[in-house]
PDB file of C-alpha atoms in Angstrom:
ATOM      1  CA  UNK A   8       0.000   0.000   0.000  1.00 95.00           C
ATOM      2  CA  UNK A   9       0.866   3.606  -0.622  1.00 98.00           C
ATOM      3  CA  UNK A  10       0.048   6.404   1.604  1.00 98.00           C
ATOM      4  CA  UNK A  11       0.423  10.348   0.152  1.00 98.00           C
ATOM      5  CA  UNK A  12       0.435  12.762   1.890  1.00 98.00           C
ATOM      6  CA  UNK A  13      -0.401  16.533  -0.083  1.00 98.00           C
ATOM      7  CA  UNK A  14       1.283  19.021   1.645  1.00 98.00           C
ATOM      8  CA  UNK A  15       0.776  18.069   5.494  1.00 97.00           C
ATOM      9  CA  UNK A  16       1.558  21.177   8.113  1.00 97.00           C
ATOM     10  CA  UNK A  17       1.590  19.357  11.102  1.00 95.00           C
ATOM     11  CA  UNK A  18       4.562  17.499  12.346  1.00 94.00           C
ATOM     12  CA  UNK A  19       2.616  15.622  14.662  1.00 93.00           C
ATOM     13  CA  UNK A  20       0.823  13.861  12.357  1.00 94.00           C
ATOM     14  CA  UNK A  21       2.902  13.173  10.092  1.00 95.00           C
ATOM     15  CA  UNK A  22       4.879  11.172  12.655  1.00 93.00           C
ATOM     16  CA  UNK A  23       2.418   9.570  13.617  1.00 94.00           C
ATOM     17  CA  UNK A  24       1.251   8.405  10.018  1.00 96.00           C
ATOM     18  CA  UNK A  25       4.966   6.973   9.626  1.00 95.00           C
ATOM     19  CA  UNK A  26       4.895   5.242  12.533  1.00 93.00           C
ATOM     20  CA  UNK A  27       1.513   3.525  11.306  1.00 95.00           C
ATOM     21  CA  UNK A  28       3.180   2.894   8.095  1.00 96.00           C
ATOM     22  CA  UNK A  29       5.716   0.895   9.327  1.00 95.00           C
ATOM     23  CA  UNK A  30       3.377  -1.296  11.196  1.00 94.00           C
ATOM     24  CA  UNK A  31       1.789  -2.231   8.022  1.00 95.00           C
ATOM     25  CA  UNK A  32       4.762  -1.953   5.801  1.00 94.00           C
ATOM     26  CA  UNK A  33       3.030   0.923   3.627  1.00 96.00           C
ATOM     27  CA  UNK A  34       5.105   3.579   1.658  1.00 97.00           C
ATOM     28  CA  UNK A  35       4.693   6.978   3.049  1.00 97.00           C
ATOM     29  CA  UNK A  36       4.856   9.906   0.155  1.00 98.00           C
ATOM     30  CA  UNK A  37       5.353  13.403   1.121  1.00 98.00           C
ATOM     31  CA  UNK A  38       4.385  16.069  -1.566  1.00 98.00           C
ATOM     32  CA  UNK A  39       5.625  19.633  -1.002  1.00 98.00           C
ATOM     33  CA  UNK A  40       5.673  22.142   0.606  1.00 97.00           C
ATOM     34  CA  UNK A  41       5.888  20.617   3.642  1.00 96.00           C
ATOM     35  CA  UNK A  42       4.843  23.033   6.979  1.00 94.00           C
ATOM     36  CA  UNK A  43       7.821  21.582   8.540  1.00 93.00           C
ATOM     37  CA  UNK A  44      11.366  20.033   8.734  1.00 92.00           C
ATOM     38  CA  UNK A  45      11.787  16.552   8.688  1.00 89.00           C
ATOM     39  CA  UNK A  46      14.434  16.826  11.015  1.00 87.00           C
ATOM     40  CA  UNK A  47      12.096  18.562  13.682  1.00 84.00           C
ATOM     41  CA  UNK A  48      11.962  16.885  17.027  1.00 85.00           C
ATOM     42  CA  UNK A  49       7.858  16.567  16.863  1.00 82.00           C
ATOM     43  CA  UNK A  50       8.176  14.273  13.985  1.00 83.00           C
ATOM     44  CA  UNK A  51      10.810  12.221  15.315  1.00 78.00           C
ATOM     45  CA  UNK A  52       8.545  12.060  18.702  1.00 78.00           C
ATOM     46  CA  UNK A  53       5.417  10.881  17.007  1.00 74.00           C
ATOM     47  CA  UNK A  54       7.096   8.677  14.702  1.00 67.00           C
ATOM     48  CA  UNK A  55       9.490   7.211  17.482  1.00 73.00           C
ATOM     49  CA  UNK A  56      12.432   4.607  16.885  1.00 76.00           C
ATOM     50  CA  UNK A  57       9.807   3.488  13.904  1.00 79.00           C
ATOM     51  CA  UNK A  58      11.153   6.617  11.804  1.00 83.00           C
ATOM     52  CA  UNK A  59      14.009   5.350  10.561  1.00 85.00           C
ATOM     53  CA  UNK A  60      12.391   2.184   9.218  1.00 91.00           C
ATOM     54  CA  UNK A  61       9.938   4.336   7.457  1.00 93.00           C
ATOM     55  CA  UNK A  62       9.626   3.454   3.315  1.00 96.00           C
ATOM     56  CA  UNK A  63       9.500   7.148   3.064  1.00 96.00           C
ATOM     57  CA  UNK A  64      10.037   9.870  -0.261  1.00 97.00           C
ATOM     58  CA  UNK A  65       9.364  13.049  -0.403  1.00 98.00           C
ATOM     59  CA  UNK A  66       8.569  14.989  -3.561  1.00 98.00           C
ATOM     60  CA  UNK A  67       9.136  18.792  -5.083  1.00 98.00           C
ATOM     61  CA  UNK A  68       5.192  18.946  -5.902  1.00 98.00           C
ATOM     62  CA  UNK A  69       2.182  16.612  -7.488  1.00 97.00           C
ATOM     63  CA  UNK A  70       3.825  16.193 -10.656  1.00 97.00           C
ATOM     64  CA  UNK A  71       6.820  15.273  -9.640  1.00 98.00           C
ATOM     65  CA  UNK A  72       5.365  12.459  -7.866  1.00 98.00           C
ATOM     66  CA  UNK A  73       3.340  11.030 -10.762  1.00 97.00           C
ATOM     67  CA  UNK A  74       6.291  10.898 -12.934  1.00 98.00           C
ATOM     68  CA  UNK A  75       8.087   8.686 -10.461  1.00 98.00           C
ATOM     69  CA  UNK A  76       5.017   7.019  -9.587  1.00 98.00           C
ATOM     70  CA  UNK A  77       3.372   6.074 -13.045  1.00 96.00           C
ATOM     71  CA  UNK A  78       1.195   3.755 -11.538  1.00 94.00           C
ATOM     72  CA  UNK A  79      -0.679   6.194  -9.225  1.00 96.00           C
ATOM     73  CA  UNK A  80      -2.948   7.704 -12.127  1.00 91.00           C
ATOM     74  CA  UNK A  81      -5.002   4.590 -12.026  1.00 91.00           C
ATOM     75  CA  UNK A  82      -4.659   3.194  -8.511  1.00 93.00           C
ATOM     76  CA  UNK A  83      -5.348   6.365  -6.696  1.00 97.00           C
ATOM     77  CA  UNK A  84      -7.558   7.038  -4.019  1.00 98.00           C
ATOM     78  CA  UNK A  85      -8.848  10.731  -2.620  1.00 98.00           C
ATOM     79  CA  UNK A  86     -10.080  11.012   0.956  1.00 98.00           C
ATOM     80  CA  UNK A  87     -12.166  14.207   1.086  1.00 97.00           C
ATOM     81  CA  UNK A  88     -15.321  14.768   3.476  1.00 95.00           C
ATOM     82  CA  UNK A  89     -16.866  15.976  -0.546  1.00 94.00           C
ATOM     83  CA  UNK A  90     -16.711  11.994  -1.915  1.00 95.00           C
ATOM     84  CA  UNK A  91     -20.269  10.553  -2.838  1.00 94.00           C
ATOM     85  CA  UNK A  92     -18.473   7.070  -1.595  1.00 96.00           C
ATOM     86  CA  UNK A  93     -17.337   6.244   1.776  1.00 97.00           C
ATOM     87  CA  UNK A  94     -14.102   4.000   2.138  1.00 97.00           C
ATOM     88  CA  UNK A  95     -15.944   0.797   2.627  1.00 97.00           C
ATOM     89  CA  UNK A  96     -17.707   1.061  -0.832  1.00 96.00           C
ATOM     90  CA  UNK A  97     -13.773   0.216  -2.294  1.00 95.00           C
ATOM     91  CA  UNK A  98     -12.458  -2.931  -3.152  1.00 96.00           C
ATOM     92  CA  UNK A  99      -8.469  -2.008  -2.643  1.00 95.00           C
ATOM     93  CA  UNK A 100      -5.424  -3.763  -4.302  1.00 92.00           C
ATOM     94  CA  UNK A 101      -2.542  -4.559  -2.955  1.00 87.00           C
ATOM     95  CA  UNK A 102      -0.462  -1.628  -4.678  1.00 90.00           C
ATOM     96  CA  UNK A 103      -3.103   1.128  -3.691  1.00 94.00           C
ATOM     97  CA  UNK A 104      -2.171   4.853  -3.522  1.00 98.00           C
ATOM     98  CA  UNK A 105      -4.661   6.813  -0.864  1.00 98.00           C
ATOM     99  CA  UNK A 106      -4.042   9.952  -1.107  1.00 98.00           C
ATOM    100  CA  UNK A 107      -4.973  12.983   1.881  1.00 98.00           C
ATOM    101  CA  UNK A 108      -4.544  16.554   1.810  1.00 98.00           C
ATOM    102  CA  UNK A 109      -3.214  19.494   4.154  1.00 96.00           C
ATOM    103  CA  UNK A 110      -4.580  19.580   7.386  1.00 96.00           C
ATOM    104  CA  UNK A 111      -5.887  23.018   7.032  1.00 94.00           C
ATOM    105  CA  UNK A 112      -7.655  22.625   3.826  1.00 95.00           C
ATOM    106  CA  UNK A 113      -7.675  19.123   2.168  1.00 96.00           C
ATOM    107  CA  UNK A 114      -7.176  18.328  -1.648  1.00 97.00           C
ATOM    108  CA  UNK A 115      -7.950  20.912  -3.441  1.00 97.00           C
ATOM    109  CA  UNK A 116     -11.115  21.100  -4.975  1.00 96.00           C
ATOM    110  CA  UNK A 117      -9.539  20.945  -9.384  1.00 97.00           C
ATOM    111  CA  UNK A 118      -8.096  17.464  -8.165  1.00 97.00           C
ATOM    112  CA  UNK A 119     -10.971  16.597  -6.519  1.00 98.00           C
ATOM    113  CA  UNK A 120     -13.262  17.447  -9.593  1.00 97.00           C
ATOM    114  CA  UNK A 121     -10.828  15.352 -11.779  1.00 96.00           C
ATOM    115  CA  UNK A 122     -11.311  12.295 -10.170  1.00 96.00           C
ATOM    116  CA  UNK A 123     -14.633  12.279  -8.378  1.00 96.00           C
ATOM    117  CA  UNK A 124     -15.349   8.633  -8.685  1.00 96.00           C
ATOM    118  CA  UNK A 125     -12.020   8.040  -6.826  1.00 97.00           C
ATOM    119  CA  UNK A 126     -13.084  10.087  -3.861  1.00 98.00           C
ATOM    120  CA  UNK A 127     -13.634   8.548  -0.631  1.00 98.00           C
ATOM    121  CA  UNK A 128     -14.943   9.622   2.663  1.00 96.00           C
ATOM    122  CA  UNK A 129     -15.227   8.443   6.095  1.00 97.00           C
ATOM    123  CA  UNK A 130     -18.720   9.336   7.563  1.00 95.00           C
ATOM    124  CA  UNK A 131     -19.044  11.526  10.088  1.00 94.00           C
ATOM    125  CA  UNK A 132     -22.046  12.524  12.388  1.00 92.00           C
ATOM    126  CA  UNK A 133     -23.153  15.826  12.214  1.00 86.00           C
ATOM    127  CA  UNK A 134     -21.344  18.729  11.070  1.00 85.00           C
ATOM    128  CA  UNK A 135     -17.927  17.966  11.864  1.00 84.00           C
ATOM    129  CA  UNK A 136     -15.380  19.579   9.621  1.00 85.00           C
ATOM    130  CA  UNK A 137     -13.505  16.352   9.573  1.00 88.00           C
ATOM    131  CA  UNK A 138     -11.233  13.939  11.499  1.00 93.00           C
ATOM    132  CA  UNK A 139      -7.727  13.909  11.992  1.00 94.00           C
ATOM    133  CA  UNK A 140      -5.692  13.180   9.907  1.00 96.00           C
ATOM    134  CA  UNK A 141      -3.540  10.768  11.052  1.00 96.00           C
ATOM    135  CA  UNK A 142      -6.985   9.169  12.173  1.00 97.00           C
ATOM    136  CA  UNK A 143      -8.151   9.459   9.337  1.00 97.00           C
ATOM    137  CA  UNK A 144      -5.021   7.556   7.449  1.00 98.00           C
ATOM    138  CA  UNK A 145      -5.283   4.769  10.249  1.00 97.00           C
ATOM    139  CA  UNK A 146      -8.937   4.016   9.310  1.00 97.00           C
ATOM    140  CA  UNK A 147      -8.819   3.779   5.670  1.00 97.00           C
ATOM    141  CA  UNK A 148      -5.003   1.767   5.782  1.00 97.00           C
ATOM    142  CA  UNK A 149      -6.773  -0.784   7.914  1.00 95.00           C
ATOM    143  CA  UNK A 150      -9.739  -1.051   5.944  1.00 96.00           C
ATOM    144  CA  UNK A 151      -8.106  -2.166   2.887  1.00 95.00           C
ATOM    145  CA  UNK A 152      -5.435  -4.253   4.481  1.00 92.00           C
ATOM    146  CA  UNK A 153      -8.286  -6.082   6.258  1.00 91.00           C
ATOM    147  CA  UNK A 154      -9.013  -6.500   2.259  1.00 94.00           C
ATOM    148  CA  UNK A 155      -6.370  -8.503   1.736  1.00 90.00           C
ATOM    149  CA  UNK A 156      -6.682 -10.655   5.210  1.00 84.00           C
ATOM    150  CA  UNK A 157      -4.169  -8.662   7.288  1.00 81.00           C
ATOM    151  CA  UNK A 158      -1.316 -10.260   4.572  1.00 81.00           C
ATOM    152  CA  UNK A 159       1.878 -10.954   5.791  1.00 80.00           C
ATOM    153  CA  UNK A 160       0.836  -8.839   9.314  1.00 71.00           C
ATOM    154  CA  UNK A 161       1.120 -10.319  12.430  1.00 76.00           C
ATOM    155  CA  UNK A 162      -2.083 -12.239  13.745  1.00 80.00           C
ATOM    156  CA  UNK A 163      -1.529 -12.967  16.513  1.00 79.00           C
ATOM    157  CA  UNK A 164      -0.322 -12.108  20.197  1.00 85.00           C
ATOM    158  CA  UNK A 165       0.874 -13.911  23.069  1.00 81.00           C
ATOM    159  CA  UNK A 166       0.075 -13.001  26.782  1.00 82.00           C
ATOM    160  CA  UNK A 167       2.605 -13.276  29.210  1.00 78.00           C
ATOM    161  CA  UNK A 168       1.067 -15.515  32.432  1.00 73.00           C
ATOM    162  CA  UNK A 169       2.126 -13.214  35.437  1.00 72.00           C
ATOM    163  CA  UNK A 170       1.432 -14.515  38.711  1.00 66.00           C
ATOM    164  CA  UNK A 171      -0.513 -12.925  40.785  1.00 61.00           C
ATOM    165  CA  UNK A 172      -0.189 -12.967  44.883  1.00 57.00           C
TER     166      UNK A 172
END
């Protein structure tokens, strides 16, 4: 799976979406501008000892990243609270691109109108704005690695017996 990121501000976040990325071996794509360093200590915080395991590249802008990523045109994904679909209505491959936007204002709304039937939302009750979006990446990642059975994730856990007194 592919995770891309369009222009994220907060460090926090994107920590946090690297550290979820390597859980589920995913490829994390940054598109520029970033709103931070990647050397900042927030990311490094979020992210943990996981950062440096990270699949990670980071990009001048979006067309730099479809002409090293060919593949994206067609197996591309949009998560915007505008979609018609939610993120369960999608059957996911294995080599999925999901992409979110800045935390301040989402995809913007040209790219959005190019490729409405890949849009995807999570539903929300009320009017919420929208999640967050590390959240937000958490939710749809699992969803379509459930897809695909969890592949080549770890099952299961073992619990260690203490004894009690």
């Amino acid at each position: 799976m592919n995770i891309v990121l369009l222009e994220p501000e907060i460090p926090d976040n994107t920590g946090n979406i690297g550290r979820s990325c390597v859980a589920t071996n995913t490829r994390l794509h940054l598109i520029e501008p970033l709103g931070f360093k990647l050397s900042e200590k927030r990311i490094k915080r979020a992210g943990m000892d996981y950062w440096e395991k990270l699949d990670l590249t980071v990009y001048s802008d979006l067309e730099d990243f479809y002409e090293k990523n060919p593949k994206a045109k067609e197996h591309m994904y949009f998560a915007t609270t505008k979609a018609h679909h939610t993120y369960k209505d999608v059957l996911y491959d294995c080599d999925e691109y999901i992409m979110f936007g800045k935390e301040s204002a989402g995809i913007p709304e040209e790219i959005l109108a190019e490729n409405e039937e890949n849009c995807i939302r999570i539903p929300m009750w009320g009017d919420i704005r929208s999640l967050n979006l590390s959240n937000s990446v958490a939710i749809i990642l699992y969803e379509a690695l459930s897809q695909h059975g969890f592949e080549k994730m770890q099952l299961t856990g073992e619990l260690h017996r203490l004894s009690y007194k």
